[in-house]
Amino acid sequence: MKTPKASTISPRRTPWILGVIGALILVPLAYVAPLWAASGVSGLAIVAGLFLRRRLVALDAAQEVVSREIGVLSQRLVKLEAVASALVQSRNQAVPSPASSPASSPAQAAAPGEAAGALEARLAAGIEEVTAEIGLLSGIVRELAAVVANQDGDIARLKEEARPAPPLVVPQASIIPSPEPALRATRGPAPELSPPPARLIPRTGLPSGPRPELPPRDPAAEAALVEAFDGDGLEVFLQPVVTLPQRKVVSYEALARLRVGADILTPDAFLSVLERHGRTTALDRRMLQRVATIARHLQGRGSPASVAYGLTPHSLFEPGFLRSLGRMVTDGPDLAGRVLLALPQASWRNLDAEQAALLAGLRGRIGFVMDRPIDLRFDAVALAERGIGHVKVHAGLLLRPLPPEARPEIAFEDLVVSLARAGIRLVATGVESETEVPDLIDLDVPLAQGTVFAAPRAVRTEILTENQAAAPPPPPDPPPTPPPQRRPFRDFLRRAG
């Protein structure tokens, strides 16, 4: 039995011929009559839509044919299963029972031979029928595969035809009316039209949404905030940094919090106010003093964990601030490697010669961290030369799509490896969901930090007070070096003579 072959859709040449004819007509017409050319393009689009609709109807018919073929195939499979079960049942019935009595008549003795012959005949007929069914099914499967392949090709061609054509370029000379002779005589020749200037897009690390409007300043609220900062409102919260996948605590990050009345504010709420009132350097000094106290407390408990703190960029330009860090480490040699300073990526890129020299003098005594990145274009060798041992990147930058200007020059899987070769460990911050942890493990991120592991917790007051009593007070800042005085050139000549 030969199964009828399903009808397929063959490629049509009519739409291509009409498209070529339309292009040959519309392109010259665009230079002569642009409006007629636009009308022709619209008509051509309508005709193409009708052709596409016709092809889609043909595809639906082909799908119906495939569905019917699959129905026939399923019916034949059910019939094949029924024949096989009948054969197995008849064979089981023909097998004699071993518990039957051995005493029987000669006629009864000849009965098993006749039954065996009948069984063999039925088996041969069943096998022949099954073989025919299998051959028929194989032919149906081959025809179905050919139909599906043809339909896939037709769908791919329809997708190519459904793509919008590029807009028709119409010369500006045929659209722009020429100025009147009187105006040309009075104003001179008409100036040439220039294209509008290109819009510059600023380079950012994350896709920027609508810019939120800044709330109006409240002088009373700012005064209360500054008063709380000058008093005892500054608190320290610690959030652990854990290893992946073991989730073992290896370090902590000290986070500044400001208690104003019954509210506890994060740096996003009070840092801008402190910047306007010139308190950011005082914030960093007080936080570093408490970070040193917490590091001594952890050392006393036998914990190898270090404590990191993110400096504000303004403190780098404060005279004597970096020198005071050197004196803090010199007076406390037990803090070597236990205090980590974090600076934003923009600050590391814009260090001047003096700042770079002072930070190089702290290398080996204070660990350095780069955080708050604006992109993932890291130069691992340059970072290692500055003494940076950790790079903190938000989990969103690692797991979500980025604009091309913020992506690394290498694959994300190789980013961790390149940093590790230079002795730098990547820390994924802001991990807030358990679903993000397996993705970070797949990227071989060694360290992570976020609320999914532990939320920031306040440091007890007795820990800070008892260690501050034993710790030496911070030395005062030396007076800034006076700027060099300008002397006239005659004075220089007088001294030389």
Tab-separated table of C-alpha atoms in Angstrom:
chain	number	residue	atom	x	y	z
A	1	MET	CA	0.000	0.000	0.000
A	2	LYS	CA	1.453	3.327	-1.008
A	3	THR	CA	0.640	6.353	1.073
A	4	PRO	CA	-0.257	9.477	-0.949
A	5	LYS	CA	2.405	12.129	-0.696
A	6	ALA	CA	1.352	15.286	1.140
A	7	SER	CA	1.294	18.452	-0.895
A	8	THR	CA	3.914	21.046	-0.013
A	9	ILE	CA	4.374	24.700	-0.791
A	10	SER	CA	6.795	25.500	-3.567
A	11	PRO	CA	8.526	28.877	-3.828
A	12	ARG	CA	6.657	31.459	-5.894
A	13	ARG	CA	8.452	33.677	-8.335
A	14	THR	CA	5.561	36.109	-8.847
A	15	PRO	CA	6.249	38.310	-5.739
A	16	TRP	CA	9.922	38.594	-6.660
A	17	ILE	CA	9.088	39.555	-10.264
A	18	LEU	CA	6.579	42.175	-9.083
A	19	GLY	CA	9.112	43.516	-6.573
A	20	VAL	CA	11.801	43.917	-9.242
A	21	ILE	CA	9.357	45.610	-11.613
A	22	GLY	CA	8.155	47.922	-8.837
A	23	ALA	CA	11.739	48.873	-7.918
A	24	LEU	CA	12.590	49.607	-11.555
A	25	ILE	CA	9.534	51.854	-11.815
A	26	LEU	CA	9.572	53.542	-8.406
A	27	VAL	CA	13.249	54.497	-8.258
A	28	PRO	CA	13.130	56.727	-11.393
A	29	LEU	CA	9.693	57.957	-10.338
A	30	ALA	CA	11.110	59.143	-6.995
A	31	TYR	CA	13.265	61.725	-8.768
A	32	VAL	CA	10.396	63.007	-10.906
A	33	ALA	CA	7.331	62.800	-8.662
A	34	PRO	CA	8.057	61.925	-5.027
A	35	LEU	CA	4.391	61.854	-4.022
A	36	TRP	CA	3.546	59.376	-6.766
A	37	ALA	CA	6.514	57.281	-5.695
A	38	ALA	CA	5.247	57.225	-2.108
A	39	SER	CA	1.800	56.172	-3.322
A	40	GLY	CA	3.396	53.431	-5.407
A	41	VAL	CA	5.335	52.148	-2.392
A	42	SER	CA	2.100	52.010	-0.389
A	43	GLY	CA	0.353	50.084	-3.151
A	44	LEU	CA	3.270	47.694	-3.446
A	45	ALA	CA	3.140	47.093	0.295
A	46	ILE	CA	-0.581	46.270	0.075
A	47	VAL	CA	0.034	43.796	-2.755
A	48	ALA	CA	2.861	42.192	-0.801
A	49	GLY	CA	0.572	41.873	2.201
A	50	LEU	CA	-2.036	40.102	0.084
A	51	PHE	CA	0.590	37.683	-1.233
A	52	LEU	CA	1.783	36.986	2.317
A	53	ARG	CA	-1.774	36.324	3.436
A	54	ARG	CA	-2.193	33.870	0.586
A	55	ARG	CA	0.995	32.063	1.545
A	56	LEU	CA	-0.115	31.886	5.188
A	57	VAL	CA	-3.425	30.296	4.120
A	58	ALA	CA	-1.447	27.724	2.108
A	59	LEU	CA	0.699	27.043	5.171
A	60	ASP	CA	-2.411	26.439	7.267
A	61	ALA	CA	-3.619	23.900	4.701
A	62	ALA	CA	-0.260	22.150	4.800
A	63	GLN	CA	-0.447	22.038	8.583
A	64	GLU	CA	-3.832	20.331	8.322
A	65	VAL	CA	-2.311	17.720	5.990
A	66	VAL	CA	0.453	17.039	8.494
A	67	SER	CA	-2.100	16.701	11.296
A	68	ARG	CA	-4.063	14.134	9.303
A	69	GLU	CA	-0.882	12.181	8.534
A	70	ILE	CA	-0.002	12.127	12.218
A	71	GLY	CA	-3.518	10.852	12.989
A	72	VAL	CA	-3.079	7.995	10.505
A	73	LEU	CA	0.301	7.189	12.036
A	74	SER	CA	-1.168	7.031	15.555
A	75	GLN	CA	-4.001	4.729	14.397
A	76	ARG	CA	-1.531	2.350	12.769
A	77	LEU	CA	0.579	2.300	15.917
A	78	VAL	CA	-2.497	1.401	17.998
A	79	LYS	CA	-3.345	-1.400	15.548
A	80	LEU	CA	0.226	-2.701	15.707
A	81	GLU	CA	0.053	-2.760	19.498
A	82	ALA	CA	-3.214	-4.687	19.411
A	83	VAL	CA	-1.775	-7.333	17.011
A	84	ALA	CA	1.315	-7.780	19.197
A	85	SER	CA	-0.770	-8.206	22.348
A	86	ALA	CA	-3.006	-10.778	20.587
A	87	LEU	CA	0.052	-12.787	19.505
A	88	VAL	CA	1.454	-12.806	23.026
A	89	GLN	CA	-1.908	-13.869	24.473
A	90	SER	CA	-2.360	-16.735	21.989
A	91	ARG	CA	1.165	-18.007	22.668
A	92	ASN	CA	0.512	-18.042	26.397
A	93	GLN	CA	-2.698	-20.016	25.889
A	94	ALA	CA	-0.947	-22.658	23.705
A	95	VAL	CA	1.723	-23.529	26.293
A	96	PRO	CA	0.653	-26.755	28.175
A	97	SER	CA	0.436	-26.639	31.929
A	98	PRO	CA	3.188	-28.645	33.706
A	99	ALA	CA	0.718	-29.744	36.441
A	100	SER	CA	-1.484	-31.709	34.005
A	101	SER	CA	-1.759	-35.559	34.381
A	102	PRO	CA	0.677	-37.668	32.279
A	103	ALA	CA	-1.962	-40.381	31.536
A	104	SER	CA	-3.764	-39.432	28.289
A	105	SER	CA	-5.141	-41.062	25.192
A	106	PRO	CA	-3.287	-41.138	21.801
A	107	ALA	CA	-5.746	-38.597	20.384
A	108	GLN	CA	-5.011	-36.281	23.224
A	109	ALA	CA	-1.294	-36.836	22.631
A	110	ALA	CA	-1.620	-35.740	19.009
A	111	ALA	CA	-3.564	-32.591	19.993
A	112	PRO	CA	-0.490	-30.614	21.093
A	113	GLY	CA	1.155	-31.164	17.698
A	114	GLU	CA	-1.866	-29.821	15.843
A	115	ALA	CA	-2.085	-26.878	18.232
A	116	ALA	CA	1.609	-26.136	17.671
A	117	GLY	CA	1.126	-26.138	13.893
A	118	ALA	CA	-1.855	-23.803	14.130
A	119	LEU	CA	0.134	-21.498	16.422
A	120	GLU	CA	3.048	-21.360	13.979
A	121	ALA	CA	0.664	-20.490	11.126
A	122	ARG	CA	-0.892	-17.687	13.190
A	123	LEU	CA	2.538	-16.434	14.207
A	124	ALA	CA	3.723	-16.372	10.581
A	125	ALA	CA	0.595	-14.460	9.506
A	126	GLY	CA	0.987	-11.999	12.388
A	127	ILE	CA	4.657	-11.438	11.666
A	128	GLU	CA	3.900	-10.782	8.004
A	129	GLU	CA	1.211	-8.268	8.941
A	130	VAL	CA	3.513	-6.563	11.438
A	131	THR	CA	6.277	-6.358	8.817
A	132	ALA	CA	3.901	-4.729	6.354
A	133	GLU	CA	2.725	-2.243	8.984
A	134	ILE	CA	6.306	-1.340	9.891
A	135	GLY	CA	7.198	-0.735	6.238
A	136	LEU	CA	4.104	1.431	5.811
A	137	LEU	CA	4.887	3.398	8.956
A	138	SER	CA	8.466	4.015	7.847
A	139	GLY	CA	7.209	5.425	4.554
A	140	ILE	CA	4.782	7.726	6.378
A	141	VAL	CA	7.557	8.951	8.694
A	142	ARG	CA	9.834	9.746	5.736
A	143	GLU	CA	7.062	11.688	3.991
A	144	LEU	CA	6.277	13.582	7.193
A	145	ALA	CA	9.939	14.542	7.547
A	146	ALA	CA	9.989	15.825	3.962
A	147	VAL	CA	6.786	17.856	4.548
A	148	VAL	CA	8.135	19.405	7.772
A	149	ALA	CA	11.429	20.306	6.077
A	150	ASN	CA	9.596	22.006	3.208
A	151	GLN	CA	7.403	23.929	5.619
A	152	ASP	CA	10.439	25.112	7.591
A	153	GLY	CA	11.954	26.449	4.392
A	154	ASP	CA	8.700	28.195	3.449
A	155	ILE	CA	8.440	29.809	6.895
A	156	ALA	CA	12.045	31.046	6.681
A	157	ARG	CA	11.369	32.575	3.244
A	158	LEU	CA	8.194	34.255	4.510
A	159	LYS	CA	10.122	35.798	7.399
A	160	GLU	CA	12.660	37.196	4.967
A	161	GLU	CA	9.889	38.616	2.779
A	162	ALA	CA	8.077	40.133	5.775
A	163	ARG	CA	11.055	42.283	6.782
A	164	PRO	CA	10.351	45.995	6.177
A	165	ALA	CA	12.111	47.424	3.154
A	166	PRO	CA	14.516	50.335	3.668
A	167	PRO	CA	12.913	53.757	3.263
A	168	LEU	CA	13.052	55.233	-0.210
A	169	VAL	CA	15.675	57.957	-0.395
A	170	VAL	CA	14.268	61.070	-2.053
A	171	PRO	CA	16.681	63.832	-3.099
A	172	GLN	CA	16.370	67.039	-1.101
A	173	ALA	CA	16.559	69.122	-4.251
A	174	SER	CA	13.185	67.841	-5.453
A	175	ILE	CA	11.443	68.635	-2.142
A	176	ILE	CA	12.929	71.947	-0.959
A	177	PRO	CA	11.337	74.844	-2.856
A	178	SER	CA	13.676	77.421	-4.269
A	179	PRO	CA	13.538	80.939	-2.708
A	180	GLU	CA	11.744	83.707	-4.506
A	181	PRO	CA	13.821	86.035	-6.718
A	182	ALA	CA	13.030	89.091	-4.584
A	183	LEU	CA	14.183	87.452	-1.400
A	184	ARG	CA	17.253	86.093	-3.180
A	185	ALA	CA	18.160	89.587	-4.361
A	186	THR	CA	17.790	91.133	-0.907
A	187	ARG	CA	19.201	88.379	1.259
A	188	GLY	CA	21.763	86.922	-1.102
A	189	PRO	CA	22.138	83.253	-1.997
A	190	ALA	CA	20.282	80.750	0.129
A	191	PRO	CA	22.512	78.988	2.659
A	192	GLU	CA	23.061	75.284	2.235
A	193	LEU	CA	21.152	73.042	4.593
A	194	SER	CA	23.378	71.175	7.029
A	195	PRO	CA	22.342	68.013	8.842
A	196	PRO	CA	21.439	68.371	12.522
A	197	PRO	CA	24.303	67.797	14.957
A	198	ALA	CA	24.691	64.308	16.322
A	199	ARG	CA	23.371	63.755	19.796
A	200	LEU	CA	26.084	62.834	22.276
A	201	ILE	CA	25.244	60.035	24.678
A	202	PRO	CA	27.113	60.110	28.002
A	203	ARG	CA	29.028	57.021	28.983
A	204	THR	CA	27.488	55.270	31.951
A	205	GLY	CA	27.845	51.881	33.576
A	206	LEU	CA	24.143	51.045	33.872
A	207	PRO	CA	21.232	51.942	31.609
A	208	SER	CA	19.974	55.272	32.861
A	209	GLY	CA	16.246	55.740	33.317
A	210	PRO	CA	14.320	58.958	33.827
A	211	ARG	CA	16.228	61.291	36.092
A	212	PRO	CA	14.384	61.736	39.393
A	213	GLU	CA	13.641	65.231	40.522
A	214	LEU	CA	15.595	66.317	43.586
A	215	PRO	CA	13.376	67.085	46.567
A	216	PRO	CA	13.474	70.654	47.850
A	217	ARG	CA	15.888	71.328	50.672
A	218	ASP	CA	14.523	71.497	54.179
A	219	PRO	CA	16.791	73.698	56.315
A	220	ALA	CA	15.295	72.409	59.560
A	221	ALA	CA	15.778	68.757	58.582
A	222	GLU	CA	19.360	69.419	57.425
A	223	ALA	CA	20.140	71.213	60.685
A	224	ALA	CA	18.796	68.246	62.670
A	225	LEU	CA	20.860	65.866	60.565
A	226	VAL	CA	24.081	67.826	61.058
A	227	GLU	CA	23.369	68.114	64.786
A	228	ALA	CA	22.902	64.339	65.014
A	229	PHE	CA	26.189	63.812	63.174
A	230	ASP	CA	28.091	66.225	65.439
A	231	GLY	CA	26.602	64.417	68.432
A	232	ASP	CA	26.382	60.682	68.980
A	233	GLY	CA	24.159	59.819	66.033
A	234	LEU	CA	26.835	58.104	63.931
A	235	GLU	CA	26.632	54.306	64.116
A	236	VAL	CA	28.550	51.482	62.461
A	237	PHE	CA	26.891	48.503	60.813
A	238	LEU	CA	28.793	45.412	59.626
A	239	GLN	CA	27.860	43.186	56.680
A	240	PRO	CA	29.861	39.997	56.071
A	241	VAL	CA	31.580	38.985	52.835
A	242	VAL	CA	31.352	35.218	52.283
A	243	THR	CA	33.004	32.687	49.994
A	244	LEU	CA	31.129	30.829	47.266
A	245	PRO	CA	29.841	28.202	47.438
A	246	GLN	CA	30.866	27.462	51.054
A	247	ARG	CA	29.432	30.777	52.422
A	248	LYS	CA	32.237	31.136	54.917
A	249	VAL	CA	32.798	34.634	56.329
A	250	VAL	CA	36.202	36.034	55.329
A	251	SER	CA	35.770	39.785	55.898
A	252	TYR	CA	33.308	42.523	56.801
A	253	GLU	CA	32.323	45.873	55.331
A	254	ALA	CA	31.734	48.772	57.711
A	255	LEU	CA	28.683	50.813	56.723
A	256	ALA	CA	27.907	54.246	58.139
A	257	ARG	CA	24.443	54.866	59.544
A	258	LEU	CA	23.088	58.059	61.097
A	259	ARG	CA	20.419	57.939	63.780
A	260	VAL	CA	18.184	61.006	63.683
A	261	GLY	CA	15.547	60.640	66.354
A	262	ALA	CA	13.911	57.251	65.867
A	263	ASP	CA	15.052	56.919	62.231
A	264	ILE	CA	18.264	55.287	61.005
A	265	LEU	CA	19.413	56.863	57.733
A	266	THR	CA	21.650	55.313	55.085
A	267	PRO	CA	24.415	57.294	53.294
A	268	ASP	CA	22.071	57.930	50.352
A	269	ALA	CA	19.967	60.114	52.665
A	270	PHE	CA	22.613	62.061	54.595
A	271	LEU	CA	25.848	62.045	52.579
A	272	SER	CA	24.807	64.886	50.259
A	273	VAL	CA	23.897	67.030	53.284
A	274	LEU	CA	27.268	66.342	54.907
A	275	GLU	CA	29.002	67.293	51.652
A	276	ARG	CA	27.244	70.656	51.570
A	277	HIS	CA	28.237	71.329	55.189
A	278	GLY	CA	31.848	70.113	54.787
A	279	ARG	CA	31.544	67.067	57.040
A	280	THR	CA	32.561	64.236	54.704
A	281	THR	CA	36.207	64.174	55.803
A	282	ALA	CA	35.113	64.148	59.446
A	283	LEU	CA	32.838	61.220	58.621
A	284	ASP	CA	35.739	59.260	57.122
A	285	ARG	CA	38.029	60.026	60.073
A	286	ARG	CA	35.496	58.876	62.640
A	287	MET	CA	34.587	55.781	60.650
A	288	LEU	CA	38.225	54.779	60.159
A	289	GLN	CA	38.871	55.145	63.881
A	290	ARG	CA	35.962	52.806	64.601
A	291	VAL	CA	37.024	50.403	61.862
A	292	ALA	CA	40.455	50.142	63.522
A	293	THR	CA	38.725	49.443	66.841
A	294	ILE	CA	36.591	46.695	65.302
A	295	ALA	CA	39.661	45.158	63.627
A	296	ARG	CA	41.469	44.998	67.002
A	297	HIS	CA	38.403	43.391	68.569
A	298	LEU	CA	38.299	40.699	65.876
A	299	GLN	CA	42.017	40.113	66.292
A	300	GLY	CA	41.542	39.669	70.026
A	301	ARG	CA	38.896	37.031	69.379
A	302	GLY	CA	41.269	35.141	67.061
A	303	SER	CA	39.316	35.900	63.897
A	304	PRO	CA	41.337	36.384	60.687
A	305	ALA	CA	38.590	38.517	59.103
A	306	SER	CA	39.439	42.013	57.884
A	307	VAL	CA	37.217	45.117	57.847
A	308	ALA	CA	36.730	47.307	54.779
A	309	TYR	CA	35.368	50.840	54.558
A	310	GLY	CA	34.480	52.866	51.473
A	311	LEU	CA	35.996	56.360	51.527
A	312	THR	CA	34.215	59.335	50.040
A	313	PRO	CA	36.041	60.820	47.017
A	314	HIS	CA	36.195	64.265	48.649
A	315	SER	CA	38.529	63.080	51.405
A	316	LEU	CA	41.313	62.398	48.896
A	317	PHE	CA	41.577	66.137	48.228
A	318	GLU	CA	41.637	67.100	51.910
A	319	PRO	CA	45.161	68.240	52.907
A	320	GLY	CA	46.814	65.797	55.298
A	321	PHE	CA	44.112	63.113	55.183
A	322	LEU	CA	46.208	60.449	53.460
A	323	ARG	CA	49.197	61.277	55.673
A	324	SER	CA	47.045	60.716	58.767
A	325	LEU	CA	46.262	57.230	57.448
A	326	GLY	CA	49.962	56.466	57.319
A	327	ARG	CA	50.414	57.606	60.911
A	328	MET	CA	47.434	55.494	62.020
A	329	VAL	CA	49.027	52.365	60.542
A	330	THR	CA	52.467	53.263	61.926
A	331	ASP	CA	51.087	53.675	65.452
A	332	GLY	CA	49.144	50.408	65.169
A	333	PRO	CA	51.314	47.781	63.439
A	334	ASP	CA	48.839	45.101	64.497
A	335	LEU	CA	46.361	46.529	61.943
A	336	ALA	CA	48.499	45.588	58.947
A	337	GLY	CA	46.287	43.763	56.466
A	338	ARG	CA	43.192	43.987	58.680
A	339	VAL	CA	41.917	47.376	57.478
A	340	LEU	CA	40.847	47.729	53.858
A	341	LEU	CA	40.179	51.050	52.139
A	342	ALA	CA	37.728	51.121	49.235
A	343	LEU	CA	37.740	53.847	46.596
A	344	PRO	CA	35.428	54.263	43.590
A	345	GLN	CA	36.623	53.309	40.146
A	346	ALA	CA	36.499	56.952	39.045
A	347	SER	CA	38.818	57.969	41.922
A	348	TRP	CA	41.382	55.301	41.029
A	349	ARG	CA	41.382	56.479	37.423
A	350	ASN	CA	41.784	60.174	38.303
A	351	LEU	CA	44.496	60.055	40.986
A	352	ASP	CA	47.100	62.796	40.706
A	353	ALA	CA	50.810	62.230	41.319
A	354	GLU	CA	50.733	63.217	45.002
A	355	GLN	CA	47.729	61.042	45.835
A	356	ALA	CA	49.207	58.070	43.984
A	357	ALA	CA	52.503	58.453	45.854
A	358	LEU	CA	50.795	58.632	49.263
A	359	LEU	CA	48.660	55.576	48.520
A	360	ALA	CA	51.735	53.694	47.276
A	361	GLY	CA	53.368	54.395	50.655
A	362	LEU	CA	50.432	52.682	52.387
A	363	ARG	CA	50.703	49.578	50.228
A	364	GLY	CA	51.401	46.456	52.256
A	365	ARG	CA	50.095	48.001	55.465
A	366	ILE	CA	46.533	48.796	54.366
A	367	GLY	CA	44.634	46.748	51.829
A	368	PHE	CA	42.994	48.499	48.881
A	369	VAL	CA	39.634	47.769	47.286
A	370	MET	CA	38.041	49.173	44.152
A	371	ASP	CA	34.261	49.497	44.330
A	372	ARG	CA	31.416	51.478	42.781
A	373	PRO	CA	32.470	50.705	39.177
A	374	ILE	CA	30.913	52.525	36.242
A	375	ASP	CA	31.975	49.821	33.739
A	376	LEU	CA	33.702	46.437	33.680
A	377	ARG	CA	36.721	47.406	31.584
A	378	PHE	CA	39.314	46.420	34.175
A	379	ASP	CA	43.056	46.439	33.580
A	380	ALA	CA	44.064	43.707	36.011
A	381	VAL	CA	47.803	44.404	35.749
A	382	ALA	CA	47.379	48.143	36.406
A	383	LEU	CA	45.099	47.456	39.374
A	384	ALA	CA	47.586	44.990	40.850
A	385	GLU	CA	50.409	47.541	40.487
A	386	ARG	CA	48.413	49.969	42.655
A	387	GLY	CA	48.056	47.300	45.350
A	388	ILE	CA	44.347	46.579	44.845
A	389	GLY	CA	43.464	43.145	46.187
A	390	HIS	CA	39.672	43.139	45.784
A	391	VAL	CA	37.255	44.478	43.195
A	392	LYS	CA	33.630	44.885	44.244
A	393	VAL	CA	31.029	44.744	41.489
A	394	HIS	CA	27.276	44.826	41.886
A	395	ALA	CA	25.604	41.556	40.962
A	396	GLY	CA	23.394	43.370	38.468
A	397	LEU	CA	26.447	44.300	36.382
A	398	LEU	CA	27.479	40.639	36.208
A	399	LEU	CA	24.113	38.965	35.599
A	400	ARG	CA	22.132	41.482	33.544
A	401	PRO	CA	22.688	42.866	30.037
A	402	LEU	CA	24.912	45.938	29.806
A	403	PRO	CA	25.346	48.601	27.143
A	404	PRO	CA	28.328	48.013	24.849
A	405	GLU	CA	30.374	50.817	26.441
A	406	ALA	CA	30.130	49.177	29.884
A	407	ARG	CA	30.914	45.591	28.874
A	408	PRO	CA	34.367	44.113	29.465
A	409	GLU	CA	36.673	43.539	26.536
A	410	ILE	CA	36.729	39.831	27.402
A	411	ALA	CA	33.986	37.340	28.224
A	412	PHE	CA	32.404	37.418	31.674
A	413	GLU	CA	33.694	33.914	32.342
A	414	ASP	CA	37.270	35.089	31.687
A	415	LEU	CA	36.948	38.269	33.775
A	416	VAL	CA	37.309	36.439	37.079
A	417	VAL	CA	40.218	34.395	35.738
A	418	SER	CA	42.116	37.463	34.504
A	419	LEU	CA	41.688	39.204	37.863
A	420	ALA	CA	42.755	36.075	39.764
A	421	ARG	CA	45.945	35.820	37.710
A	422	ALA	CA	46.890	39.282	38.942
A	423	GLY	CA	46.086	38.350	42.566
A	424	ILE	CA	42.753	40.208	42.671
A	425	ARG	CA	39.555	38.625	43.996
A	426	LEU	CA	36.156	39.641	42.633
A	427	VAL	CA	33.369	40.373	45.133
A	428	ALA	CA	29.752	40.392	43.936
A	429	THR	CA	27.781	42.888	46.037
A	430	GLY	CA	24.063	43.497	46.327
A	431	VAL	CA	23.071	39.813	46.104
A	432	GLU	CA	19.445	39.833	47.230
A	433	SER	CA	17.980	36.613	45.791
A	434	GLU	CA	18.879	32.953	46.090
A	435	THR	CA	18.342	32.558	42.345
A	436	GLU	CA	21.375	34.778	41.705
A	437	VAL	CA	23.758	32.613	43.739
A	438	PRO	CA	23.953	29.658	41.263
A	439	ASP	CA	24.589	32.084	38.396
A	440	LEU	CA	27.448	33.689	40.318
A	441	ILE	CA	28.892	30.256	41.084
A	442	ASP	CA	28.738	29.412	37.366
A	443	LEU	CA	30.821	32.552	36.690
A	444	ASP	CA	33.409	31.352	39.271
A	445	VAL	CA	32.900	34.444	41.454
A	446	PRO	CA	34.900	33.668	44.619
A	447	LEU	CA	33.287	36.135	47.078
A	448	ALA	CA	29.824	37.616	47.512
A	449	GLN	CA	27.999	40.053	49.760
A	450	GLY	CA	24.325	40.810	50.159
A	451	THR	CA	21.182	40.468	52.228
A	452	VAL	CA	20.655	36.900	51.023
A	453	PHE	CA	23.663	35.892	53.132
A	454	ALA	CA	23.295	38.347	56.031
A	455	ALA	CA	21.798	41.791	56.513
A	456	PRO	CA	23.922	44.626	57.962
A	457	ARG	CA	23.924	44.573	61.755
A	458	ALA	CA	24.837	47.304	64.212
A	459	VAL	CA	28.048	47.038	66.223
A	460	ARG	CA	27.464	47.002	69.962
A	461	THR	CA	28.440	50.189	71.753
A	462	GLU	CA	30.499	48.364	74.417
A	463	ILE	CA	32.801	46.941	71.708
A	464	LEU	CA	33.631	50.422	70.439
A	465	THR	CA	34.013	52.030	73.869
A	466	GLU	CA	36.157	49.342	75.482
A	467	ASN	CA	38.576	49.192	72.542
A	468	GLN	CA	38.686	52.961	72.111
A	469	ALA	CA	39.890	53.303	75.678
A	470	ALA	CA	42.828	51.013	74.999
A	471	ALA	CA	43.611	52.422	71.567
A	472	PRO	CA	45.865	55.494	71.340
A	473	PRO	CA	44.135	58.705	70.237
A	474	PRO	CA	44.613	59.661	66.612
A	475	PRO	CA	47.471	62.118	66.107
A	476	PRO	CA	46.558	65.636	65.017
A	477	ASP	CA	47.070	66.622	61.433
A	478	PRO	CA	50.247	68.577	60.706
A	479	PRO	CA	49.813	72.101	59.407
A	480	PRO	CA	49.647	72.194	55.652
A	481	THR	CA	52.813	73.085	53.813
A	482	PRO	CA	52.744	76.787	52.842
A	483	PRO	CA	52.712	77.392	49.112
A	484	PRO	CA	55.975	78.596	47.528
A	485	GLN	CA	56.358	82.357	47.386
A	486	ARG	CA	56.968	84.089	44.102
A	487	ARG	CA	60.055	86.247	43.899
A	488	PRO	CA	60.955	88.678	41.154
A	489	PHE	CA	63.534	87.696	38.579
A	490	ARG	CA	65.798	90.601	39.644
A	491	ASP	CA	66.060	89.105	43.124
A	492	PHE	CA	67.197	85.834	41.548
A	493	LEU	CA	69.839	87.641	39.497
A	494	ARG	CA	71.003	89.560	42.561
A	495	ARG	CA	71.473	86.292	44.501
A	496	ALA	CA	73.293	84.711	41.547
A	497	GLY	CA	75.646	87.667	41.282
